[in-house]
């Protein structure tokens, strides 16, 4: 992290508690998406780097200093790490804003809650326990214990690297595993810093390793490594499918948090002013680069025009510009291809018959020249169009009217995804009814984008497999062992029949 070539920071891998240069000797550039300035060069990880990192994690896993550490002490390390993140919050927030263009004000908010994730799993560490099972033979003691798996490979995307890595790292460590992280090539800096802070917090060298590089190289090498006991992945559905297949072929588990095309539904009885803010938050926050983006908006025909008016009015006044500026509301897209993809989808939508009500153009971000794109609302769309079916991952909302509850349930569920859904209504019965009828792992009523380390989340359908956050996720990072102890010294009777 401290080496410098021509004034540009050079980032190395973090392996076994050390800063390690890439085996292949190559580095790749990472720029600031708002200003297009070169941010740093990062180590281009390849198979030998991944192998070295997995070995370091295996050694740390087997080391009595980690393996035999009491669960309470493991929790204390997680608490230390949460505290250190608080101390370094501003540094981390700025670093991530420079990496992916996320608003500094949003990053400050994320950094205010990130320590809570570590603190939550700190508290949970000494509550991981088994059960005593009352089998029919009272002389036999049967109990279960939850054991760590070994080395967890964590592969994370660029849109919220710190938070999404924490969702894996904190429970994996809480359960006693060691970890190798492969962050997105676009966002290496904060994850490397996080691994340094983990060392400072007291985690042994090798407990947290980071190999930077490209998905097709370092990522693929990690997925293919035989030393992994588990893969935890957040990213696109296409990559997730390949990772699930690779994990299944080796009989190791995978937790997958994938894409979405989430419906945000506004009923006639909703507080339309609040619903409009919820729609704006759902699709324009983080420039729409969130897996939970409320990209399909369904409004009851009686409030359709009013909602559109409110949303487009607010979209038109969104301040686009420098993500470091506290007043900015919409920063750039994270990299050039991402903006091309978004622009391409809007063009495609128009060809399919959609009308751009507002936005639909690139922006220079107030002269900064980065990868900015205007907040965009598409109308005259329906479920048959690709802009309504496919994840755009940008600030583009497709807004459609509906007439009945049954109709909107069918439309909302008519998607391969099932990550999240929003419902805006003041009818309590309808709220509960919709919560159970929508095929999504998270349903928000009269709110959107709410998240907590305590609340489990899971993608349904092509949006994922397995649970993140909450107590439930500990199951993803442990295996269950059943132990049978015969407490009696009575002669063992018939050896040819099963005992219980
Ligand atoms: P990708 O699937 O392309 O990449 C995700 C991660 O996987 C990156 O670290 C990437 O590395 C790596 N990767 C890419 N190819 C491989 C491979 N063959 N083997 C191993 N690793 C690989 O997704 P994006 O980066 O484009 O992220 C956006 C996607 O993530 C969206 O579809 C979004 O919905 C989803 N997402 C889901 C969330 C959830 O919780 N459900 C949250 C946030 C995003 P590199 O970047 O270097 O290519």
Short mmCIF file of C-alpha atoms and ligand atoms in Angstrom, two decimals:
data_model
loop_
_atom_site.label_atom_id
_atom_site.label_comp_id
_atom_site.label_asym_id
_atom_site.label_seq_id
_atom_site.Cartn_x
_atom_site.Cartn_y
_atom_site.Cartn_z
CA UNK A 1 0.00 0.00 0.00
CA UNK A 2 2.94 2.37 0.59
CA UNK A 3 4.99 1.66 -2.50
CA UNK A 4 4.84 4.38 -5.07
CA UNK A 5 5.58 4.33 -8.81
CA UNK A 6 5.66 7.80 -10.35
CA UNK A 7 3.50 9.17 -7.57
CA UNK A 8 0.72 6.64 -8.11
CA UNK A 9 0.01 4.34 -5.14
CA UNK A 10 0.73 0.71 -5.85
CA UNK A 11 -1.41 -1.85 -4.00
CA UNK A 12 -0.14 -5.36 -3.29
CA UNK A 13 -2.03 -8.46 -2.22
CA UNK A 14 -2.53 -9.01 1.50
CA UNK A 15 -1.47 -12.59 2.22
CA UNK A 16 -0.52 -14.16 5.54
CA UNK A 17 -0.44 -10.76 7.18
CA UNK A 18 2.05 -9.41 4.64
CA UNK A 19 1.93 -7.10 1.70
CA UNK A 20 2.78 -9.45 -1.19
CA UNK A 21 3.65 -8.38 -4.76
CA UNK A 22 1.97 -10.33 -7.59
CA UNK A 23 3.73 -13.52 -8.70
CA UNK A 24 3.40 -12.43 -12.33
CA UNK A 25 4.84 -8.98 -11.57
CA UNK A 26 1.93 -7.19 -13.26
CA UNK A 27 -0.34 -4.43 -12.00
CA UNK A 28 -3.55 -2.95 -13.37
CA UNK A 29 -4.86 0.62 -13.26
CA UNK A 30 -7.90 1.72 -11.30
CA UNK A 31 -9.34 5.16 -11.95
CA UNK A 32 -11.68 7.54 -10.18
CA UNK A 33 -14.99 7.30 -12.07
CA UNK A 34 -15.96 10.90 -11.28
CA UNK A 35 -12.76 12.56 -12.50
CA UNK A 36 -11.13 9.79 -14.57
CA UNK A 37 -7.87 10.40 -12.66
CA UNK A 38 -5.69 7.38 -12.02
CA UNK A 39 -6.35 6.28 -8.43
CA UNK A 40 -3.79 3.52 -7.98
CA UNK A 41 -2.29 0.43 -9.53
CA UNK A 42 -3.21 -2.88 -7.97
CA UNK A 43 -1.54 -6.29 -8.08
CA UNK A 44 -2.85 -8.45 -10.91
CA UNK A 45 -3.48 -11.71 -9.11
CA UNK A 46 -3.05 -15.04 -10.84
CA UNK A 47 -3.18 -18.68 -9.82
CA UNK A 48 0.11 -18.73 -7.83
CA UNK A 49 -1.06 -15.73 -5.75
CA UNK A 50 -4.39 -17.40 -5.04
CA UNK A 51 -2.61 -20.62 -4.13
CA UNK A 52 -0.35 -18.76 -1.74
CA UNK A 53 -3.32 -17.02 -0.13
CA UNK A 54 -5.33 -20.23 0.28
CA UNK A 55 -2.30 -21.94 1.83
CA UNK A 56 -1.86 -19.04 4.25
CA UNK A 57 -5.53 -19.31 5.18
CA UNK A 58 -5.24 -23.09 5.61
CA UNK A 59 -2.24 -22.66 7.90
CA UNK A 60 -4.05 -20.03 9.94
CA UNK A 61 -7.09 -22.30 10.18
CA UNK A 62 -5.00 -25.17 11.53
CA UNK A 63 -2.97 -22.97 13.86
CA UNK A 64 -3.98 -23.53 17.52
CA UNK A 65 -3.76 -19.75 18.03
CA UNK A 66 -6.89 -19.50 15.89
CA UNK A 67 -8.38 -22.99 16.07
CA UNK A 68 -8.32 -23.14 19.87
CA UNK A 69 -9.22 -19.53 20.51
CA UNK A 70 -12.33 -19.40 22.68
CA UNK A 71 -15.47 -18.22 20.98
CA UNK A 72 -15.65 -15.29 23.38
CA UNK A 73 -12.18 -14.19 22.33
CA UNK A 74 -13.08 -14.57 18.69
CA UNK A 75 -15.96 -12.24 19.38
CA UNK A 76 -13.61 -9.78 21.02
CA UNK A 77 -11.50 -9.61 17.85
CA UNK A 78 -14.61 -8.88 15.80
CA UNK A 79 -15.50 -6.15 18.27
CA UNK A 80 -12.00 -4.68 17.95
CA UNK A 81 -12.33 -4.68 14.19
CA UNK A 82 -15.69 -2.90 14.37
CA UNK A 83 -14.13 -0.28 16.65
CA UNK A 84 -11.17 0.21 14.32
CA UNK A 85 -13.53 0.69 11.39
CA UNK A 86 -15.28 3.42 13.38
CA UNK A 87 -11.95 5.11 14.00
CA UNK A 88 -11.07 4.94 10.30
CA UNK A 89 -14.57 5.67 9.02
CA UNK A 90 -13.78 8.89 7.17
CA UNK A 91 -10.65 7.45 5.55
CA UNK A 92 -12.57 4.36 4.36
CA UNK A 93 -15.54 6.41 3.17
CA UNK A 94 -13.36 8.67 1.03
CA UNK A 95 -11.36 5.75 -0.30
CA UNK A 96 -14.47 3.94 -1.48
CA UNK A 97 -15.97 7.09 -3.00
CA UNK A 98 -12.79 7.55 -5.03
CA UNK A 99 -12.98 3.89 -6.08
CA UNK A 100 -16.57 3.51 -7.26
CA UNK A 101 -18.06 7.01 -7.23
CA UNK A 102 -20.56 6.30 -4.49
CA UNK A 103 -21.67 9.48 -2.75
CA UNK A 104 -19.48 10.41 0.18
CA UNK A 105 -22.62 11.14 2.19
CA UNK A 106 -23.90 7.64 1.50
CA UNK A 107 -20.50 6.16 2.37
CA UNK A 108 -20.46 8.11 5.63
CA UNK A 109 -23.86 6.56 6.39
CA UNK A 110 -22.58 3.08 5.48
CA UNK A 111 -19.49 3.55 7.62
CA UNK A 112 -21.66 4.61 10.55
CA UNK A 113 -23.44 1.25 10.44
CA UNK A 114 -20.63 -1.02 9.22
CA UNK A 115 -19.12 -1.42 12.72
CA UNK A 116 -22.54 -2.68 13.85
CA UNK A 117 -22.15 -5.68 11.56
CA UNK A 118 -18.90 -6.64 13.27
CA UNK A 119 -20.36 -5.89 16.69
CA UNK A 120 -23.42 -8.01 15.93
CA UNK A 121 -21.29 -11.03 15.01
CA UNK A 122 -18.96 -10.27 17.94
CA UNK A 123 -21.96 -10.81 20.20
CA UNK A 124 -23.01 -13.94 18.33
CA UNK A 125 -19.59 -15.64 18.40
CA UNK A 126 -20.06 -17.31 21.79
CA UNK A 127 -23.67 -18.22 21.10
CA UNK A 128 -22.87 -20.70 18.36
CA UNK A 129 -23.80 -23.94 20.07
CA UNK A 130 -25.20 -27.38 19.50
CA UNK A 131 -28.08 -29.24 21.09
CA UNK A 132 -28.59 -32.34 23.16
CA UNK A 133 -30.91 -34.74 21.33
CA UNK A 134 -33.22 -36.95 23.37
CA UNK A 135 -32.78 -40.26 21.56
CA UNK A 136 -34.80 -43.24 22.78
CA UNK A 137 -31.92 -44.81 24.70
CA UNK A 138 -31.36 -42.79 27.86
CA UNK A 139 -27.93 -44.33 28.35
CA UNK A 140 -26.76 -42.66 25.17
CA UNK A 141 -25.81 -39.01 25.05
CA UNK A 142 -26.33 -37.58 21.57
CA UNK A 143 -25.31 -33.99 20.99
CA UNK A 144 -24.57 -31.76 18.02
CA UNK A 145 -21.87 -29.21 17.52
CA UNK A 146 -21.42 -26.57 14.86
CA UNK A 147 -17.92 -26.54 13.43
CA UNK A 148 -16.21 -24.04 11.15
CA UNK A 149 -15.74 -25.19 7.57
CA UNK A 150 -12.16 -24.16 6.83
CA UNK A 151 -11.10 -21.65 4.19
CA UNK A 152 -13.92 -19.54 2.76
CA UNK A 153 -13.42 -17.89 -0.63
CA UNK A 154 -15.31 -14.58 -0.76
CA UNK A 155 -15.84 -12.92 -4.14
CA UNK A 156 -17.45 -9.50 -4.05
CA UNK A 157 -18.62 -6.83 -6.52
CA UNK A 158 -17.76 -3.16 -6.92
CA UNK A 159 -21.02 -1.46 -6.04
CA UNK A 160 -20.74 -1.65 -2.23
CA UNK A 161 -17.47 -3.44 -1.61
CA UNK A 162 -17.04 -2.74 2.10
CA UNK A 163 -20.58 -3.61 3.09
CA UNK A 164 -20.89 -6.64 0.84
CA UNK A 165 -17.50 -8.03 1.92
CA UNK A 166 -18.45 -7.48 5.56
CA UNK A 167 -21.65 -9.50 5.02
CA UNK A 168 -19.38 -12.50 4.36
CA UNK A 169 -16.28 -11.75 6.39
CA UNK A 170 -17.94 -11.05 9.75
CA UNK A 171 -20.02 -14.27 9.97
CA UNK A 172 -17.26 -16.40 8.41
CA UNK A 173 -14.77 -15.26 11.07
CA UNK A 174 -17.42 -15.39 13.78
CA UNK A 175 -17.86 -19.09 13.02
CA UNK A 176 -14.10 -19.72 13.17
CA UNK A 177 -13.22 -19.92 9.47
CA UNK A 178 -10.40 -18.16 7.67
CA UNK A 179 -11.01 -16.19 4.50
CA UNK A 180 -9.53 -15.30 1.11
CA UNK A 181 -11.27 -12.33 -0.49
CA UNK A 182 -11.17 -11.49 -4.20
CA UNK A 183 -12.64 -8.00 -4.51
CA UNK A 184 -13.81 -6.58 -7.81
CA UNK A 185 -11.00 -5.25 -9.98
CA UNK A 186 -12.71 -1.84 -9.76
CA UNK A 187 -12.60 -1.62 -5.97
CA UNK A 188 -9.51 -3.13 -4.36
CA UNK A 189 -8.47 -0.31 -2.01
CA UNK A 190 -10.95 -0.49 0.86
CA UNK A 191 -10.86 -4.28 1.03
CA UNK A 192 -7.08 -4.26 1.33
CA UNK A 193 -7.38 -1.62 4.05
CA UNK A 194 -9.98 -3.76 5.82
CA UNK A 195 -7.56 -6.70 5.86
CA UNK A 196 -4.89 -4.50 7.43
CA UNK A 197 -7.34 -3.37 10.08
CA UNK A 198 -8.24 -7.03 10.78
CA UNK A 199 -4.57 -7.68 11.51
CA UNK A 200 -4.43 -4.64 13.74
CA UNK A 201 -7.56 -5.84 15.53
CA UNK A 202 -5.69 -8.98 16.55
CA UNK A 203 -6.79 -11.55 13.98
CA UNK A 204 -3.83 -13.84 13.31
CA UNK A 205 -1.89 -13.45 10.08
CA UNK A 206 -3.60 -15.53 7.41
CA UNK A 207 -7.08 -15.28 8.91
CA UNK A 208 -8.00 -12.60 6.36
CA UNK A 209 -6.25 -12.56 2.97
CA UNK A 210 -6.97 -10.45 -0.07
CA UNK A 211 -5.92 -11.25 -3.63
CA UNK A 212 -6.70 -8.43 -6.06
CA UNK A 213 -7.14 -8.86 -9.79
CA UNK A 214 -9.56 -9.76 -12.53
CA UNK A 215 -12.53 -12.08 -12.17
CA UNK A 216 -11.43 -14.24 -15.08
CA UNK A 217 -7.97 -14.72 -13.54
CA UNK A 218 -7.77 -14.33 -9.76
CA UNK A 219 -11.51 -14.94 -9.30
CA UNK A 220 -11.57 -18.06 -11.43
CA UNK A 221 -8.39 -19.38 -9.77
CA UNK A 222 -10.02 -18.94 -6.37
CA UNK A 223 -13.22 -20.68 -7.45
CA UNK A 224 -11.17 -23.57 -8.85
CA UNK A 225 -8.90 -23.94 -5.81
CA UNK A 226 -9.27 -27.33 -4.12
CA UNK A 227 -8.33 -25.86 -0.74
CA UNK A 228 -11.61 -24.00 -0.37
CA UNK A 229 -14.28 -25.36 1.93
CA UNK A 230 -16.91 -22.87 0.76
CA UNK A 231 -17.50 -20.07 -1.72
CA UNK A 232 -19.49 -17.01 -0.83
CA UNK A 233 -20.27 -14.81 -3.81
CA UNK A 234 -22.09 -11.57 -4.52
CA UNK A 235 -22.37 -10.50 -8.11
CA UNK A 236 -24.19 -11.19 -11.33
CA UNK A 237 -26.50 -14.13 -11.85
CA UNK A 238 -24.43 -15.35 -14.80
CA UNK A 239 -21.19 -15.55 -12.78
CA UNK A 240 -23.10 -16.96 -9.80
CA UNK A 241 -24.40 -19.84 -11.91
CA UNK A 242 -20.86 -20.77 -12.96
CA UNK A 243 -19.63 -20.57 -9.38
CA UNK A 244 -22.51 -22.70 -8.08
CA UNK A 245 -21.71 -25.38 -10.67
CA UNK A 246 -18.01 -25.38 -9.77
CA UNK A 247 -18.79 -25.62 -6.05
CA UNK A 248 -21.33 -28.40 -6.58
CA UNK A 249 -18.85 -30.43 -8.61
CA UNK A 250 -16.55 -30.50 -5.55
CA UNK A 251 -19.42 -30.92 -3.04
CA UNK A 252 -18.66 -27.67 -1.24
CA UNK A 253 -21.33 -25.16 -0.35
CA UNK A 254 -21.91 -21.81 -1.99
CA UNK A 255 -23.82 -18.79 -0.76
CA UNK A 256 -24.90 -16.65 -3.68
CA UNK A 257 -26.31 -13.13 -3.60
CA UNK A 258 -27.15 -12.28 -7.19
CA UNK A 259 -29.03 -9.84 -9.36
CA UNK A 260 -32.52 -8.42 -9.16
CA UNK A 261 -35.29 -6.60 -11.03
CA UNK A 262 -37.33 -5.63 -8.04
CA UNK A 263 -40.91 -4.35 -8.22
CA UNK A 264 -41.90 -1.24 -6.28
CA UNK A 265 -45.72 -1.20 -6.10
CA UNK A 266 -47.84 1.85 -5.33
CA UNK A 267 -51.49 1.22 -4.47
CA UNK A 268 -54.33 3.70 -4.75
CA UNK A 269 -54.55 3.97 -0.96
CA UNK A 270 -50.84 4.83 -0.56
CA UNK A 271 -49.43 8.09 0.70
CA UNK A 272 -48.35 9.02 -2.82
CA UNK A 273 -45.85 11.69 -1.73
CA UNK A 274 -44.00 9.14 0.39
CA UNK A 275 -44.30 6.49 -2.28
CA UNK A 276 -42.71 8.84 -4.82
CA UNK A 277 -39.77 9.36 -2.45
CA UNK A 278 -39.57 5.58 -2.04
CA UNK A 279 -39.48 5.13 -5.81
CA UNK A 280 -36.72 7.76 -6.12
CA UNK A 281 -34.75 6.12 -3.28
CA UNK A 282 -35.28 2.69 -4.81
CA UNK A 283 -33.88 3.48 -8.24
CA UNK A 284 -31.80 6.66 -8.13
CA UNK A 285 -29.90 6.17 -4.86
CA UNK A 286 -26.37 4.92 -5.60
CA UNK A 287 -27.17 5.75 -9.26
CA UNK A 288 -29.28 2.60 -9.38
CA UNK A 289 -26.21 0.42 -8.96
CA UNK A 290 -27.70 -1.75 -6.27
CA UNK A 291 -28.92 -5.30 -6.53
CA UNK A 292 -32.09 -4.29 -4.69
CA UNK A 293 -32.89 -1.38 -7.04
CA UNK A 294 -36.65 -0.91 -7.42
CA UNK A 295 -36.33 -0.82 -11.19
CA UNK A 296 -39.89 -1.89 -12.04
CA UNK A 297 -42.43 0.56 -10.69
CA UNK A 298 -46.12 -0.41 -10.75
CA UNK A 299 -48.61 2.35 -9.90
CA UNK A 300 -52.36 1.90 -9.58
CA UNK A 301 -54.01 3.62 -12.55
CA UNK A 302 -55.78 6.11 -10.27
CA UNK A 303 -52.45 7.44 -8.90
CA UNK A 304 -50.25 6.67 -11.92
CA UNK A 305 -50.13 10.25 -13.29
CA UNK A 306 -49.63 11.82 -9.88
CA UNK A 307 -46.80 9.42 -9.04
CA UNK A 308 -45.11 10.00 -12.41
CA UNK A 309 -45.36 13.74 -11.93
CA UNK A 310 -43.79 13.61 -8.48
CA UNK A 311 -41.03 11.17 -9.49
CA UNK A 312 -40.07 13.03 -12.67
CA UNK A 313 -40.14 16.36 -10.87
CA UNK A 314 -37.76 15.07 -8.20
CA UNK A 315 -35.61 13.28 -10.82
CA UNK A 316 -35.29 16.55 -12.72
CA UNK A 317 -33.91 18.35 -9.67
CA UNK A 318 -31.45 15.65 -8.59
CA UNK A 319 -28.02 17.24 -8.20
CA UNK A 320 -25.56 15.33 -10.37
CA UNK A 321 -21.87 15.84 -9.78
CA UNK A 322 -18.88 15.34 -7.54
CA UNK A 323 -19.62 12.45 -5.17
CA UNK A 324 -17.25 14.03 -2.65
CA UNK A 325 -19.59 17.05 -2.39
CA UNK A 326 -22.09 16.67 0.47
CA UNK A 327 -24.82 18.31 -1.66
CA UNK A 328 -24.52 15.89 -4.58
CA UNK A 329 -27.36 13.39 -4.93
CA UNK A 330 -26.24 11.37 -7.93
CA UNK A 331 -22.64 10.41 -8.59
CA UNK A 332 -21.14 8.70 -11.62
CA UNK A 333 -21.56 5.12 -12.72
CA UNK A 334 -18.59 3.07 -11.55
CA UNK A 335 -16.75 2.59 -14.86
CA UNK A 336 -17.01 3.24 -18.59
CA UNK A 337 -18.57 -0.12 -19.60
CA UNK A 338 -21.22 0.31 -16.95
CA UNK A 339 -22.32 3.64 -18.47
CA UNK A 340 -22.31 2.15 -21.96
CA UNK A 341 -24.46 -0.70 -20.71
CA UNK A 342 -26.99 1.70 -19.17
CA UNK A 343 -27.08 3.92 -22.26
CA UNK A 344 -27.44 0.83 -24.44
CA UNK A 345 -30.45 -0.35 -22.47
CA UNK A 346 -32.19 3.01 -22.75
CA UNK A 347 -31.65 2.99 -26.53
CA UNK A 348 -32.93 -0.56 -26.68
CA UNK A 349 -35.98 0.44 -24.64
CA UNK A 350 -36.80 3.20 -27.12
CA UNK A 351 -36.48 0.74 -29.99
CA UNK A 352 -38.85 -1.59 -28.14
CA UNK A 353 -41.40 1.25 -27.92
CA UNK A 354 -40.62 2.83 -24.57
CA UNK A 355 -40.84 6.59 -24.11
CA UNK A 356 -38.19 8.47 -22.12
CA UNK A 357 -40.14 10.75 -19.81
CA UNK A 358 -37.07 12.26 -18.21
CA UNK A 359 -33.31 11.71 -18.43
CA UNK A 360 -32.02 9.24 -20.99
CA UNK A 361 -28.72 11.01 -21.61
CA UNK A 362 -25.15 10.98 -20.43
CA UNK A 363 -24.07 13.86 -18.25
CA UNK A 364 -20.67 15.44 -17.73
CA UNK A 365 -21.34 15.69 -13.99
CA UNK A 366 -21.00 19.46 -13.82
CA UNK A 367 -17.80 19.49 -15.85
CA UNK A 368 -16.02 16.64 -14.06
CA UNK A 369 -16.15 14.50 -17.18
CA UNK A 370 -16.69 11.15 -15.44
CA UNK A 371 -19.14 8.35 -16.20
CA UNK A 372 -22.33 10.23 -15.30
CA UNK A 373 -25.82 9.34 -16.54
CA UNK A 374 -29.04 11.22 -15.91
CA UNK A 375 -31.79 9.74 -13.73
CA UNK A 376 -34.17 8.23 -16.25
CA UNK A 377 -37.86 7.32 -16.25
CA UNK A 378 -39.25 5.08 -18.99
CA UNK A 379 -43.00 4.79 -19.66
CA UNK A 380 -45.11 2.96 -22.26
CA UNK A 381 -43.35 -0.21 -21.20
CA UNK A 382 -44.57 -3.70 -20.39
CA UNK A 383 -43.30 -7.00 -19.08
CA UNK A 384 -42.42 -8.30 -22.52
CA UNK A 385 -39.63 -5.75 -23.04
CA UNK A 386 -36.00 -6.44 -22.23
CA UNK A 387 -35.68 -3.15 -20.32
CA UNK A 388 -38.36 -4.47 -17.97
CA UNK A 389 -37.04 -8.03 -17.75
CA UNK A 390 -33.26 -7.56 -17.54
CA UNK A 391 -31.18 -5.98 -14.81
CA UNK A 392 -29.81 -2.63 -16.01
CA UNK A 393 -27.92 -1.75 -12.81
CA UNK A 394 -28.24 1.98 -13.39
CA UNK A 395 -30.60 4.91 -12.68
CA UNK A 396 -33.38 3.74 -14.99
CA UNK A 397 -36.94 3.16 -13.77
CA UNK A 398 -39.63 1.51 -15.89
CA UNK A 399 -43.04 2.73 -14.70
CA UNK A 400 -46.28 0.86 -15.49
CA UNK A 401 -49.94 1.25 -14.48
CA UNK A 402 -52.10 -1.57 -13.08
CA UNK A 403 -55.77 -2.01 -12.14
CA UNK A 404 -56.13 -4.83 -9.61
CA UNK A 405 -54.14 -6.46 -6.83
CA UNK A 406 -54.21 -9.86 -8.54
CA UNK A 407 -52.94 -8.30 -11.74
CA UNK A 408 -50.01 -6.54 -10.04
CA UNK A 409 -49.05 -9.65 -8.08
CA UNK A 410 -48.87 -11.59 -11.36
CA UNK A 411 -46.86 -8.82 -13.06
CA UNK A 412 -44.49 -8.38 -10.11
CA UNK A 413 -43.80 -12.11 -9.89
CA UNK A 414 -43.37 -12.50 -13.64
CA UNK A 415 -39.57 -12.29 -13.47
CA UNK A 416 -36.66 -14.68 -13.13
CA UNK A 417 -35.49 -12.66 -10.11
CA UNK A 418 -36.76 -12.56 -6.52
CA UNK A 419 -34.49 -10.38 -4.46
CA UNK A 420 -36.68 -7.62 -3.05
CA UNK A 421 -40.01 -5.85 -3.45
CA UNK A 422 -41.60 -2.62 -2.21
CA UNK A 423 -45.27 -2.06 -1.42
CA UNK A 424 -46.86 1.31 -0.71
CA UNK A 425 -50.27 1.08 0.95
CA UNK A 426 -52.12 2.26 4.05
CA UNK A 427 -54.28 -0.88 4.11
CA UNK A 428 -52.87 -3.19 6.78
CA UNK A 429 -54.54 -6.32 5.41
CA UNK A 430 -53.21 -5.61 1.96
CA UNK A 431 -49.72 -5.04 3.36
CA UNK A 432 -49.65 -8.53 4.91
CA UNK A 433 -51.33 -10.11 1.92
CA UNK A 434 -48.79 -8.64 -0.48
CA UNK A 435 -45.89 -9.57 1.80
CA UNK A 436 -46.88 -13.22 1.51
CA UNK A 437 -47.86 -13.18 -2.18
CA UNK A 438 -44.71 -11.55 -3.55
CA UNK A 439 -41.92 -13.91 -4.58
CA UNK A 440 -39.01 -11.99 -3.08
CA UNK A 441 -36.60 -12.62 -0.22
CA UNK A 442 -37.20 -9.14 1.22
CA UNK A 443 -40.46 -7.19 1.15
CA UNK A 444 -40.55 -3.60 2.32
CA UNK A 445 -43.87 -1.93 3.08
CA UNK A 446 -43.93 1.88 3.08
CA UNK A 447 -40.12 1.95 3.04
CA UNK A 448 -37.32 0.81 0.72
CA UNK A 449 -33.62 -0.15 0.98
CA UNK A 450 -33.81 -0.74 4.75
CA UNK A 451 -31.10 -3.14 5.95
CA UNK A 452 -29.71 -4.35 9.24
CA UNK A 453 -27.08 -6.89 10.29
CA UNK A 454 -29.83 -8.47 12.40
CA UNK A 455 -32.24 -9.05 9.55
CA UNK A 456 -31.61 -12.06 7.29
CA UNK A 457 -31.85 -11.65 3.55
CA UNK A 458 -32.04 -14.16 0.80
CA UNK A 459 -32.61 -14.05 -2.91
CA UNK A 460 -35.43 -16.18 -4.29
CA UNK A 461 -35.35 -17.73 -7.78
CA UNK A 462 -32.33 -16.52 -9.84
CA UNK A 463 -31.46 -13.93 -7.19
CA UNK A 464 -29.51 -16.32 -5.04
CA UNK A 465 -29.06 -19.25 -2.75
CA UNK A 466 -28.48 -19.09 0.99
CA UNK A 467 -28.93 -16.42 3.63
CA UNK A 468 -26.82 -13.43 4.55
CA UNK A 469 -27.07 -11.40 7.77
CA UNK A 470 -28.80 -12.31 11.01
CA UNK A 471 -28.22 -15.46 13.00
CA UNK A 472 -29.32 -17.65 10.13
CA UNK A 473 -26.19 -16.98 8.08
CA UNK A 474 -24.02 -18.76 10.66
CA UNK A 475 -25.43 -22.01 9.27
CA UNK A 476 -23.85 -21.08 5.94
CA UNK A 477 -20.41 -20.95 7.54
CA UNK A 478 -20.58 -24.02 9.81
CA UNK A 479 -21.15 -27.73 9.45
CA UNK A 480 -23.18 -29.78 11.87
CA UNK A 481 -21.69 -32.79 13.60
CA UNK A 482 -23.71 -35.33 15.57
CA UNK A 483 -21.81 -37.04 18.42
CA UNK A 484 -23.08 -40.25 20.08
CA UNK A 485 -21.64 -41.34 23.41
CA UNK A 486 -22.67 -44.50 25.12
CA UNK A 487 -22.46 -43.62 28.81
CA UNK A 488 -23.14 -47.18 29.97
CA UNK A 489 -20.62 -49.97 30.56
CA UNK A 490 -23.28 -52.67 30.17
CA UNK A 491 -22.30 -55.51 27.85
CA UNK A 492 -23.00 -54.62 24.23
CA UNK A 493 -25.73 -56.96 23.11
CA UNK A 494 -26.52 -58.06 19.58
CA UNK A 495 -23.84 -56.58 17.22
CA UNK A 496 -26.09 -57.18 14.19
CA UNK A 497 -28.82 -54.70 15.00
CA UNK A 498 -28.67 -50.92 14.96
CA UNK A 499 -28.80 -49.17 18.32
CA UNK A 500 -30.43 -45.86 19.16
P1 LIG B 1 -19.80 -9.92 -11.66
O1 LIG B 1 -20.51 -11.20 -11.46
O2 LIG B 1 -19.23 -9.65 -12.99
O3 LIG B 1 -18.59 -9.78 -10.64
C1 LIG B 1 -18.72 -10.01 -9.26
C2 LIG B 1 -17.38 -10.49 -8.72
O4 LIG B 1 -17.05 -11.72 -9.35
C3 LIG B 1 -16.22 -9.54 -9.03
O5 LIG B 1 -15.26 -9.61 -8.01
C4 LIG B 1 -15.66 -10.14 -10.31
O6 LIG B 1 -14.33 -9.76 -10.53
C5 LIG B 1 -15.79 -11.61 -9.99
N1 LIG B 1 -15.80 -12.49 -11.15
C6 LIG B 1 -16.14 -12.21 -12.43
N2 LIG B 1 -16.00 -13.32 -13.20
C7 LIG B 1 -15.55 -14.31 -12.39
C8 LIG B 1 -15.21 -15.67 -12.58
N3 LIG B 1 -15.28 -16.26 -13.76
N4 LIG B 1 -14.81 -16.39 -11.51
C9 LIG B 1 -14.73 -15.83 -10.30
N5 LIG B 1 -15.01 -14.54 -10.05
C10 LIG B 1 -15.44 -13.79 -11.09
O7 LIG B 1 -20.79 -8.81 -11.19
P2 LIG B 1 -20.52 -7.25 -11.17
O8 LIG B 1 -19.18 -6.91 -10.65
O9 LIG B 1 -20.91 -6.75 -12.50
O10 LIG B 1 -21.53 -6.80 -10.03
C11 LIG B 1 -22.79 -6.40 -10.30
C12 LIG B 1 -23.76 -7.53 -10.10
O11 LIG B 1 -23.77 -7.91 -8.72
C13 LIG B 1 -25.15 -7.12 -10.41
O12 LIG B 1 -25.74 -8.05 -11.28
C14 LIG B 1 -25.87 -7.11 -9.08
O13 LIG B 1 -27.21 -7.43 -9.12
C15 LIG B 1 -25.10 -8.06 -8.27
N6 LIG B 1 -25.17 -7.70 -6.87
C16 LIG B 1 -25.90 -8.48 -6.03
C17 LIG B 1 -26.05 -8.12 -4.71
C18 LIG B 1 -26.81 -8.98 -3.77
O14 LIG B 1 -26.63 -8.87 -2.57
N7 LIG B 1 -27.69 -9.85 -4.25
C19 LIG B 1 -25.45 -6.91 -4.17
C20 LIG B 1 -24.69 -6.19 -5.14
C21 LIG B 1 -24.57 -6.57 -6.44
P3 LIG B 1 -14.04 -8.50 -11.50
O15 LIG B 1 -14.87 -7.36 -11.03
O16 LIG B 1 -12.62 -8.26 -11.31
O17 LIG B 1 -14.42 -8.96 -12.87
#
